[in-house]
Short mmCIF file of C-alpha atoms and ligand atoms in Angstrom, two decimals:
data_model
loop_
_atom_site.label_atom_id
_atom_site.label_comp_id
_atom_site.label_asym_id
_atom_site.label_seq_id
_atom_site.Cartn_x
_atom_site.Cartn_y
_atom_site.Cartn_z
CA MET Q 20 -66.24 0.04 -60.09
CA ASN Q 21 -64.96 3.22 -61.77
CA THR Q 22 -61.59 4.60 -60.71
CA ALA Q 23 -61.39 8.33 -59.88
CA HIS Q 24 -58.23 10.04 -61.24
CA TYR Q 25 -56.28 12.74 -59.42
CA ASP Q 26 -52.94 14.49 -59.68
CA VAL Q 27 -52.40 14.13 -55.93
CA VAL Q 28 -54.19 12.16 -53.21
CA ILE Q 29 -53.54 13.34 -49.64
CA LEU Q 30 -54.05 10.86 -46.84
CA GLY Q 31 -54.96 12.71 -43.63
CA GLY Q 32 -56.92 15.94 -43.33
CA GLY Q 33 -55.21 17.34 -40.22
CA LEU Q 34 -53.69 20.83 -40.24
CA VAL Q 35 -50.94 19.92 -42.70
CA GLY Q 36 -52.93 17.71 -45.09
CA ALA Q 37 -55.94 20.03 -45.21
CA SER Q 38 -53.90 23.20 -45.84
CA LEU Q 39 -51.75 21.44 -48.45
CA ALA Q 40 -54.89 20.26 -50.29
CA LEU Q 41 -56.21 23.80 -50.38
CA ALA Q 42 -52.90 25.24 -51.59
CA LEU Q 43 -52.44 22.65 -54.37
CA SER Q 44 -56.03 22.98 -55.51
CA ARG Q 45 -55.56 26.77 -55.80
CA LYS Q 46 -52.61 25.98 -58.12
CA GLY Q 47 -55.05 24.18 -60.43
CA LEU Q 48 -54.13 20.61 -59.48
CA HIS Q 49 -56.80 17.93 -59.16
CA ILE Q 50 -56.71 16.88 -55.50
CA ALA Q 51 -58.42 14.38 -53.19
CA VAL Q 52 -58.23 14.14 -49.39
CA ILE Q 53 -59.00 10.93 -47.46
CA GLU Q 54 -59.78 11.48 -43.78
CA PRO Q 55 -61.41 9.07 -41.27
CA HIS Q 56 -62.95 11.87 -39.17
CA PRO Q 57 -65.63 13.92 -41.00
CA PRO Q 58 -65.94 17.68 -40.33
CA SER Q 59 -69.21 17.06 -38.44
CA GLU Q 60 -67.09 15.38 -35.73
CA ARG Q 61 -65.10 18.56 -35.46
CA GLN Q 62 -68.17 20.70 -34.79
CA THR Q 63 -66.86 23.31 -32.45
CA THR Q 64 -68.47 25.51 -29.89
CA LEU Q 65 -66.36 28.40 -31.08
CA ASP Q 66 -69.05 30.90 -30.24
CA ASP Q 67 -68.97 29.81 -26.65
CA ASP Q 68 -66.45 32.08 -25.04
CA ASN Q 69 -65.97 29.65 -22.16
CA GLU Q 70 -64.90 26.75 -24.39
CA TRP Q 71 -61.21 27.08 -25.16
CA ASP Q 72 -59.21 24.27 -26.74
CA ALA Q 73 -56.23 23.43 -24.52
CA ARG Q 74 -54.28 22.27 -27.56
CA ILE Q 75 -52.79 25.40 -29.06
CA TYR Q 76 -50.09 26.28 -31.59
CA ALA Q 77 -47.59 29.11 -31.78
CA ILE Q 78 -47.75 29.85 -35.50
CA SER Q 79 -44.79 31.65 -37.06
CA PRO Q 80 -45.37 34.94 -38.96
CA ALA Q 81 -44.41 33.31 -42.30
CA ASN Q 82 -46.89 30.47 -41.84
CA ARG Q 83 -49.59 32.84 -40.63
CA GLN Q 84 -49.14 34.88 -43.80
CA TRP Q 85 -49.40 31.72 -45.93
CA LEU Q 86 -52.63 30.65 -44.17
CA GLU Q 87 -54.01 34.17 -44.58
CA GLN Q 88 -53.30 33.99 -48.30
CA LEU Q 89 -55.24 30.72 -48.42
CA GLY Q 90 -58.15 32.49 -46.70
CA ALA Q 91 -57.85 29.91 -43.91
CA TRP Q 92 -56.69 32.11 -41.03
CA PRO Q 93 -59.28 32.29 -38.20
CA GLN Q 94 -60.85 35.49 -36.97
CA GLU Q 95 -58.71 37.55 -34.63
CA HIS Q 96 -60.89 37.55 -31.51
CA ARG Q 97 -59.62 34.10 -30.37
CA ILE Q 98 -55.98 34.60 -31.30
CA GLY Q 99 -53.19 35.51 -28.92
CA ASN Q 100 -50.16 37.49 -30.00
CA VAL Q 101 -46.62 36.95 -28.78
CA HIS Q 102 -44.68 40.21 -28.84
CA ALA Q 103 -41.88 39.09 -26.54
CA MET Q 104 -40.49 35.91 -25.11
CA GLN Q 105 -38.79 35.38 -21.77
CA VAL Q 106 -36.84 32.18 -21.09
CA LYS Q 107 -35.53 31.40 -17.60
CA GLY Q 108 -32.95 28.75 -16.74
CA ASP Q 109 -32.80 26.73 -13.54
CA HIS Q 110 -30.08 28.78 -11.84
CA GLY Q 111 -30.42 32.48 -12.58
CA GLY Q 112 -30.02 32.27 -16.38
CA GLU Q 113 -32.42 34.43 -18.37
CA ILE Q 114 -32.95 35.65 -21.90
CA MET Q 115 -35.62 37.98 -23.25
CA PHE Q 116 -36.19 38.82 -26.88
CA ASP Q 117 -38.97 40.64 -28.66
CA ALA Q 118 -40.51 41.10 -32.08
CA HIS Q 119 -38.19 44.04 -32.69
CA ASP Q 120 -35.15 41.70 -32.35
CA ALA Q 121 -36.64 39.53 -35.11
CA LYS Q 122 -37.67 42.60 -37.18
CA GLN Q 123 -41.30 41.44 -37.10
CA LYS Q 124 -44.65 42.81 -35.94
CA ARG Q 125 -45.02 39.77 -33.65
CA LEU Q 126 -42.97 36.68 -32.78
CA ALA Q 127 -45.87 34.26 -33.15
CA SER Q 128 -49.66 33.95 -33.08
CA ILE Q 129 -51.24 31.60 -30.57
CA VAL Q 130 -54.20 29.77 -32.04
CA GLU Q 131 -56.35 26.87 -30.84
CA ASN Q 132 -56.04 23.56 -32.72
CA ARG Q 133 -59.81 23.19 -33.22
CA TRP Q 134 -60.28 26.79 -34.33
CA LEU Q 135 -57.50 26.62 -36.94
CA LEU Q 136 -58.58 23.21 -38.24
CA HIS Q 137 -62.18 24.41 -38.47
CA SER Q 138 -61.10 27.47 -40.39
CA ILE Q 139 -59.05 25.46 -42.93
CA TRP Q 140 -61.86 22.92 -43.39
CA GLN Q 141 -64.41 25.70 -43.98
CA GLN Q 142 -62.34 26.65 -47.03
CA LEU Q 143 -61.84 23.00 -48.09
CA LEU Q 144 -65.59 22.37 -48.07
CA VAL Q 145 -66.16 25.10 -50.67
CA SER Q 146 -63.06 24.27 -52.73
CA GLU Q 147 -62.55 22.03 -55.76
CA VAL Q 148 -60.90 19.36 -53.57
CA SER Q 149 -62.68 15.95 -53.54
CA LEU Q 150 -63.24 14.96 -49.93
CA TYR Q 151 -63.48 11.29 -48.96
CA THR Q 152 -64.61 11.41 -45.35
CA PRO Q 153 -65.30 9.41 -43.27
CA ALA Q 154 -63.10 7.00 -45.21
CA GLN Q 155 -60.14 4.66 -44.72
CA VAL Q 156 -57.77 3.08 -47.22
CA SER Q 157 -57.72 -0.72 -47.27
CA ALA Q 158 -55.10 -1.26 -50.02
CA LEU Q 159 -52.25 0.74 -51.52
CA VAL Q 160 -50.51 -0.38 -54.71
CA ARG Q 161 -47.61 1.46 -56.33
CA GLU Q 162 -46.71 1.17 -59.98
CA PRO Q 163 -43.91 2.99 -61.80
CA ASP Q 164 -46.24 5.73 -63.09
CA ARG Q 165 -49.08 5.85 -60.55
CA VAL Q 166 -50.40 4.91 -57.14
CA LEU Q 167 -53.70 3.05 -56.69
CA LEU Q 168 -55.77 3.22 -53.54
CA THR Q 169 -58.78 1.14 -52.57
CA LEU Q 170 -61.05 2.45 -49.84
CA GLN Q 171 -62.88 0.25 -47.35
CA ASP Q 172 -66.17 0.83 -49.20
CA GLY Q 173 -64.54 -0.52 -52.39
CA SER Q 174 -64.05 2.85 -54.19
CA GLN Q 175 -60.81 3.21 -56.12
CA LEU Q 176 -58.61 6.26 -56.60
CA GLU Q 177 -55.58 6.70 -58.82
CA ALA Q 178 -52.98 9.48 -58.63
CA ALA Q 179 -49.53 10.46 -59.84
CA LEU Q 180 -48.55 11.14 -56.22
CA LEU Q 181 -49.70 10.13 -52.73
CA VAL Q 182 -48.88 12.49 -49.84
CA GLY Q 183 -48.92 10.88 -46.39
CA CYS Q 184 -50.12 13.53 -43.92
CA ASP Q 185 -51.52 10.97 -41.52
CA GLY Q 186 -49.68 12.03 -38.38
CA ALA Q 187 -46.91 10.66 -36.15
CA ASN Q 188 -48.12 7.01 -36.37
CA SER Q 189 -48.37 7.24 -40.15
CA TRP Q 190 -50.06 4.30 -41.86
CA VAL Q 191 -48.55 5.37 -45.21
CA ARG Q 192 -45.02 5.35 -43.76
CA GLU Q 193 -45.55 1.81 -42.50
CA GLN Q 194 -47.16 0.54 -45.71
CA ILE Q 195 -44.30 1.71 -47.91
CA GLY Q 196 -41.72 0.35 -45.49
CA ILE Q 197 -39.92 3.54 -44.47
CA LYS Q 198 -38.22 2.80 -41.17
CA ALA Q 199 -38.28 5.48 -38.50
CA LYS Q 200 -35.99 6.11 -35.54
CA ILE Q 201 -38.29 6.73 -32.57
CA LYS Q 202 -36.92 8.17 -29.33
CA PRO Q 203 -39.40 8.65 -26.48
CA TYR Q 204 -38.48 11.68 -24.37
CA GLY Q 205 -39.84 10.06 -21.22
CA GLN Q 206 -42.08 13.10 -20.84
CA SER Q 207 -45.58 14.15 -21.81
CA GLY Q 208 -46.73 17.57 -22.89
CA VAL Q 209 -49.42 18.56 -20.39
CA VAL Q 210 -51.70 21.26 -21.77
CA ALA Q 211 -54.39 23.35 -20.03
CA ASN Q 212 -55.81 26.88 -20.09
CA PHE Q 213 -56.01 29.37 -17.22
CA HIS Q 214 -57.37 32.76 -16.36
CA CYS Q 215 -54.62 34.83 -14.76
CA GLN Q 216 -54.85 37.59 -12.20
CA TYR Q 217 -52.57 40.06 -14.04
CA LEU Q 218 -52.27 41.07 -17.70
CA HIS Q 219 -49.74 38.89 -19.53
CA GLY Q 220 -48.59 41.76 -21.75
CA ASP Q 221 -48.43 39.46 -24.83
CA ILE Q 222 -45.27 37.86 -23.40
CA ALA Q 223 -44.63 34.12 -23.78
CA ARG Q 224 -42.78 32.79 -20.75
CA GLN Q 225 -40.76 29.61 -20.46
CA TRP Q 226 -39.03 28.02 -17.47
CA PHE Q 227 -36.57 25.17 -17.42
CA VAL Q 228 -37.44 23.78 -14.00
CA GLY Q 229 -35.51 20.71 -12.87
CA ASP Q 230 -36.54 17.82 -15.09
CA SER Q 231 -39.43 19.66 -16.78
CA ILE Q 232 -40.05 22.62 -19.11
CA LEU Q 233 -43.02 24.90 -18.55
CA ALA Q 234 -44.33 27.35 -21.17
CA TRP Q 235 -47.05 29.98 -20.65
CA LEU Q 236 -48.48 31.25 -23.93
CA PRO Q 237 -50.70 34.33 -24.11
CA LEU Q 238 -54.31 33.95 -25.28
CA PRO Q 239 -56.67 36.95 -25.66
CA GLN Q 240 -57.37 39.02 -22.54
CA GLN Q 241 -56.25 37.50 -19.24
CA ARG Q 242 -56.02 33.93 -20.47
CA ILE Q 243 -52.98 31.78 -20.98
CA SER Q 244 -52.40 28.30 -22.33
CA ILE Q 245 -49.64 26.12 -20.93
CA VAL Q 246 -47.47 23.32 -22.30
CA TRP Q 247 -45.67 21.61 -19.42
CA SER Q 248 -43.25 18.96 -20.66
CA HIS Q 249 -43.26 16.77 -17.59
CA PRO Q 250 -41.82 13.33 -16.69
CA ASN Q 251 -44.77 12.42 -14.43
CA PRO Q 252 -47.88 13.82 -16.13
CA ASP Q 253 -50.22 11.88 -13.82
CA THR Q 254 -49.07 13.96 -10.87
CA LEU Q 255 -50.58 16.96 -12.70
CA LEU Q 256 -53.61 15.26 -14.28
CA SER Q 257 -54.78 13.93 -10.91
CA LEU Q 258 -54.93 17.39 -9.29
CA SER Q 259 -58.18 19.24 -8.70
CA ALA Q 260 -58.70 22.37 -10.84
CA GLU Q 261 -57.82 24.63 -7.89
CA VAL Q 262 -54.64 22.78 -6.91
CA LEU Q 263 -53.47 22.55 -10.54
CA ALA Q 264 -54.00 26.31 -11.02
CA GLU Q 265 -51.94 27.06 -7.91
CA LYS Q 266 -49.19 24.61 -8.92
CA VAL Q 267 -48.84 26.17 -12.39
CA ALA Q 268 -48.89 29.72 -10.99
CA ALA Q 269 -46.28 28.81 -8.36
CA ALA Q 270 -43.99 27.06 -10.91
CA GLY Q 271 -43.82 30.43 -12.68
CA GLN Q 272 -43.15 32.29 -9.38
CA HIS Q 273 -46.65 33.85 -9.55
CA ALA Q 274 -45.38 36.17 -12.30
CA LEU Q 275 -49.04 36.65 -13.34
CA GLY Q 276 -50.56 36.35 -9.87
CA HIS Q 277 -53.11 33.64 -9.07
CA PHE Q 278 -54.71 31.40 -11.69
CA THR Q 279 -58.13 29.83 -12.27
CA THR Q 280 -58.32 26.69 -14.42
CA LEU Q 281 -60.42 27.21 -17.59
CA THR Q 282 -59.79 23.94 -19.43
CA PRO Q 283 -58.82 20.69 -17.69
CA ALA Q 284 -55.34 19.28 -18.27
CA GLN Q 285 -54.62 16.76 -21.02
CA ALA Q 286 -51.33 14.95 -21.69
CA PHE Q 287 -49.61 13.99 -24.95
CA PRO Q 288 -46.58 11.65 -24.84
CA LEU Q 289 -43.52 13.29 -26.47
CA ARG Q 290 -41.35 11.46 -28.99
CA LEU Q 291 -38.69 12.35 -31.49
CA ILE Q 292 -39.53 10.61 -34.77
CA GLN Q 293 -36.97 10.55 -37.58
CA PRO Q 294 -37.93 8.47 -40.63
CA GLU Q 295 -35.02 7.36 -42.83
CA HIS Q 296 -36.59 9.14 -45.82
CA MET Q 297 -39.38 11.59 -46.57
CA ILE Q 298 -39.97 10.08 -50.03
CA SER Q 299 -40.38 6.77 -51.79
CA GLN Q 300 -41.63 5.78 -55.26
CA ARG Q 301 -44.75 7.93 -55.96
CA VAL Q 302 -45.10 8.82 -52.26
CA VAL Q 303 -43.99 11.72 -50.06
CA LEU Q 304 -44.46 12.25 -46.32
CA ALA Q 305 -45.30 15.62 -44.78
CA GLY Q 306 -46.05 16.98 -41.30
CA ASP Q 307 -45.80 14.68 -38.28
CA ALA Q 308 -45.73 11.64 -40.59
CA ALA Q 309 -42.32 12.91 -41.75
CA HIS Q 310 -40.95 14.25 -38.44
CA THR Q 311 -41.81 15.21 -34.89
CA VAL Q 312 -39.89 17.52 -32.57
CA HIS Q 313 -39.94 18.32 -28.86
CA PRO Q 314 -42.58 21.04 -28.32
CA LEU Q 315 -40.17 23.26 -26.34
CA ALA Q 316 -39.74 25.51 -29.38
CA GLY Q 317 -43.40 25.16 -30.49
CA GLN Q 318 -42.28 24.34 -34.03
CA GLY Q 319 -43.95 20.97 -34.82
CA VAL Q 320 -46.81 22.16 -36.98
CA ASN Q 321 -44.69 25.03 -38.33
CA LEU Q 322 -42.31 22.46 -39.81
CA GLY Q 323 -45.33 20.68 -41.31
CA PHE Q 324 -46.60 23.92 -42.89
CA GLY Q 325 -43.05 24.38 -44.22
CA ASP Q 326 -43.34 20.98 -45.94
CA ALA Q 327 -46.71 21.98 -47.40
CA ARG Q 328 -45.35 25.29 -48.70
CA GLU Q 329 -42.41 23.53 -50.38
CA LEU Q 330 -44.75 20.97 -51.99
CA GLU Q 331 -47.01 23.80 -53.14
CA ARG Q 332 -44.02 25.50 -54.81
CA LEU Q 333 -42.59 22.37 -56.47
CA LEU Q 334 -45.85 20.70 -57.55
CA GLY Q 335 -47.44 24.01 -58.56
CA ASN Q 336 -44.51 24.62 -60.93
CA ALA Q 337 -44.80 21.07 -62.29
CA LYS Q 338 -48.51 21.42 -63.16
CA GLY Q 339 -49.20 19.84 -66.56
CA SER Q 340 -46.30 17.38 -66.21
CA ASP Q 341 -45.76 14.36 -63.95
CA VAL Q 342 -46.13 15.62 -60.34
CA GLY Q 343 -44.99 12.25 -58.96
CA GLU Q 344 -41.72 12.21 -60.88
CA TRP Q 345 -38.78 10.94 -58.81
CA LEU Q 346 -36.50 13.95 -59.41
CA LEU Q 347 -39.21 16.27 -58.14
CA LEU Q 348 -39.61 14.19 -54.98
CA ARG Q 349 -35.83 14.23 -54.47
CA ARG Q 350 -35.90 18.03 -54.68
CA TYR Q 351 -38.58 18.13 -52.00
CA GLU Q 352 -36.59 15.91 -49.66
CA ARG Q 353 -33.38 17.88 -50.17
CA ALA Q 354 -35.16 21.19 -49.58
CA ARG Q 355 -36.79 20.07 -46.34
CA ARG Q 356 -34.15 17.78 -44.82
CA GLU Q 357 -31.89 20.55 -43.55
CA ALA Q 358 -34.63 22.65 -41.94
CA VAL Q 359 -36.18 19.60 -40.27
CA LEU Q 360 -32.88 18.22 -39.01
CA ALA Q 361 -31.75 21.61 -37.68
CA MET Q 362 -34.97 21.99 -35.69
CA GLN Q 363 -34.93 18.39 -34.43
CA LEU Q 364 -31.29 18.56 -33.35
CA GLY Q 365 -31.64 22.07 -31.87
CA CYS Q 366 -34.63 21.10 -29.70
CA ASP Q 367 -33.05 17.78 -28.78
CA ALA Q 368 -29.77 19.46 -27.73
CA LEU Q 369 -31.63 22.02 -25.59
CA HIS Q 370 -33.66 19.25 -24.00
CA GLN Q 371 -30.46 17.30 -23.21
CA LEU Q 372 -28.64 20.37 -21.90
CA PHE Q 373 -31.40 21.18 -19.44
CA HIS Q 374 -31.84 17.58 -18.34
CA THR Q 375 -28.24 16.95 -17.37
CA GLN Q 376 -27.82 17.34 -13.65
CA LEU Q 377 -24.01 17.73 -13.66
CA PRO Q 378 -23.02 21.01 -11.90
CA LEU Q 379 -20.93 22.17 -14.89
CA SER Q 380 -23.83 21.78 -17.33
CA ARG Q 381 -26.00 23.83 -15.00
CA TRP Q 382 -23.40 26.60 -15.07
CA VAL Q 383 -23.00 26.36 -18.88
CA ARG Q 384 -26.73 26.52 -19.64
CA ASN Q 385 -27.49 29.44 -17.31
CA THR Q 386 -24.38 31.42 -18.22
CA GLY Q 387 -25.15 30.69 -21.88
CA LEU Q 388 -28.62 32.20 -21.55
CA ASN Q 389 -27.25 35.31 -19.81
CA LEU Q 390 -24.43 35.78 -22.32
CA THR Q 391 -26.74 35.35 -25.30
CA ASN Q 392 -29.04 37.95 -23.75
CA HIS Q 393 -26.20 40.47 -23.95
CA ILE Q 394 -24.90 39.70 -27.44
CA GLY Q 395 -27.23 41.57 -29.83
CA PRO Q 396 -26.55 39.74 -33.13
CA VAL Q 397 -26.70 36.27 -31.52
CA LYS Q 398 -29.91 37.20 -29.75
CA ARG Q 399 -31.44 38.54 -32.98
CA GLN Q 400 -30.49 35.31 -34.76
CA LEU Q 401 -32.02 33.26 -31.93
CA ALA Q 402 -35.21 35.32 -32.08
CA ARG Q 403 -35.52 34.65 -35.81
CA TYR Q 404 -34.74 30.95 -35.24
CA ALA Q 405 -37.36 30.78 -32.47
CA ILE Q 406 -40.08 31.98 -34.84
CA GLY Q 407 -39.15 29.51 -37.53
CA PHE Q 408 -37.26 31.62 -40.08
C1 LIG G 30 -48.24 18.83 -26.29
C2 LIG G 30 -47.93 19.29 -27.68
C3 LIG G 30 -47.84 20.65 -27.93
C4 LIG G 30 -47.54 21.08 -29.21
N1 LIG G 30 -47.42 22.42 -29.41
C5 LIG G 30 -47.08 22.86 -30.62
C6 LIG G 30 -46.90 24.27 -30.89
O1 LIG G 30 -47.03 25.14 -30.02
N2 LIG G 30 -46.57 24.65 -32.13
C7 LIG G 30 -46.41 23.72 -33.14
O2 LIG G 30 -46.06 24.11 -34.26
N3 LIG G 30 -46.60 22.39 -32.94
C8 LIG G 30 -46.91 21.93 -31.72
N4 LIG G 30 -47.08 20.59 -31.53
C9 LIG G 30 -46.97 19.65 -32.66
C10 LIG G 30 -48.25 19.59 -33.50
O3 LIG G 30 -49.33 19.14 -32.70
C11 LIG G 30 -48.10 18.64 -34.69
O4 LIG G 30 -46.89 18.93 -35.34
C12 LIG G 30 -49.26 18.80 -35.70
O5 LIG G 30 -50.51 18.47 -35.14
C13 LIG G 30 -49.04 17.88 -36.90
O6 LIG G 30 -50.06 18.04 -37.86
P1 LIG G 30 -50.30 16.92 -38.95
O7 LIG G 30 -51.42 17.43 -39.81
O8 LIG G 30 -49.03 16.54 -39.59
O9 LIG G 30 -50.75 15.64 -38.14
P2 LIG G 30 -52.09 15.38 -37.21
O10 LIG G 30 -52.52 16.67 -36.63
O11 LIG G 30 -51.72 14.26 -36.36
O12 LIG G 30 -53.14 14.98 -38.33
C14 LIG G 30 -53.14 13.69 -38.94
C15 LIG G 30 -54.48 13.46 -39.64
O13 LIG G 30 -54.42 12.21 -40.32
C16 LIG G 30 -55.60 11.47 -40.04
N5 LIG G 30 -55.27 10.05 -40.14
C17 LIG G 30 -54.65 9.27 -39.22
N6 LIG G 30 -54.52 8.02 -39.69
C18 LIG G 30 -55.07 8.00 -40.93
C19 LIG G 30 -55.23 7.02 -41.94
N7 LIG G 30 -54.82 5.76 -41.76
N8 LIG G 30 -55.85 7.36 -43.11
C20 LIG G 30 -56.26 8.64 -43.31
N9 LIG G 30 -56.12 9.62 -42.39
C21 LIG G 30 -55.53 9.30 -41.23
C22 LIG G 30 -56.03 11.90 -38.64
O14 LIG G 30 -57.41 11.68 -38.42
C23 LIG G 30 -55.67 13.40 -38.67
O15 LIG G 30 -56.73 14.18 -39.16
C24 LIG G 30 -47.37 20.13 -30.27
C25 LIG G 30 -47.49 18.77 -30.02
C26 LIG G 30 -47.75 18.34 -28.74
C27 LIG G 30 -47.85 16.86 -28.47
#
């Protein structure tokens, strides 16, 4: 059987892999994507105004701009804007910052997972990228100057570089023997969408309530999406739509009045994943394959887009030479390590701080929020940090 040759093969066509493929292809590189789930499986009912995906992302302004440049940003009518963010502690602590603090038009854009993925894939389907889907890799062989992949149907692909974008349980990571430190948070992220009685005013709201963290994120009109990081997700999943709506509204002190459930709750277990390395011979990891973070800052996919942008910059500049060269991969890891670690440690520290029940920690965290709220430069820095700058 003939072997197909590429500069880069990307395993996994999720948000990170698909957008990276598009970006590298626009730089003139010869790219292939291997993805088990074909786009037909992702057929959406986007025209149905009642069907809203409960899995949403708060995309930072820088990443939104990048996706816009790729022509992969969805149409505005299903996108929520965050102009301000209010965070409340568990004992009177409160901080509020807005787009002005971060010197931006908006702090973040709230977009549905399905809608964004659909939009990126629409561009992929008309691009130069070779799409192997539905497809799975059965064998991966690395040689000093190339990587060889055999698919389950027997087809063979060869590339200078393999990028593993195959998510938190990465097959690539396992195959190449990169060990990962995995810390379960003992919580799940429960997501659902609601119609609210009052206008949300484009404000994202977050509460640290006891042993859980609740976020309300504004969708268009009077809709919100929630991410409730909760130790006992079943106690929420088992509720009827009416009771769940009331529980969520009450947990936020009815700040937006009464709620009606639009999309039933789903739960995703939360884990901190820290692989020892993001690179190995002829292979790099990106997106959740390379790192996960607690969703309390909504930065998981933003970090992944950050990886993709760095790879676009480095590999785009290396076009015409060996894009799998070790020094280039080292540069990628060095460039991303700090940003990833800072976000992982920052979210982890916040999670720990708000889950310690000692009276002093309660005082520290709530006083800290109030103090930060009154110190302009610190607050501005926090606002920029919160949106992924
Ligand atoms: C509850 C919750 C809320 C979140 N909220 C936010 C938020 O507000 N903002 C934010 O930035 N992030 C958020 N995140 C994180 C975000 O979901 C992830 O960071 C993001 O989906 C990672 O994208 P990815 O493309 O790296 O991986 P995935 O989205 O996991 O995509 C992996 C792809 O690889 C494919 N694949 C899997 N195995 C193989 C294989 N063997 N071969 C080939 N392909 C394979 C899969 O089919 C899939 O298409 C949240 C996460 C959770 C759990």
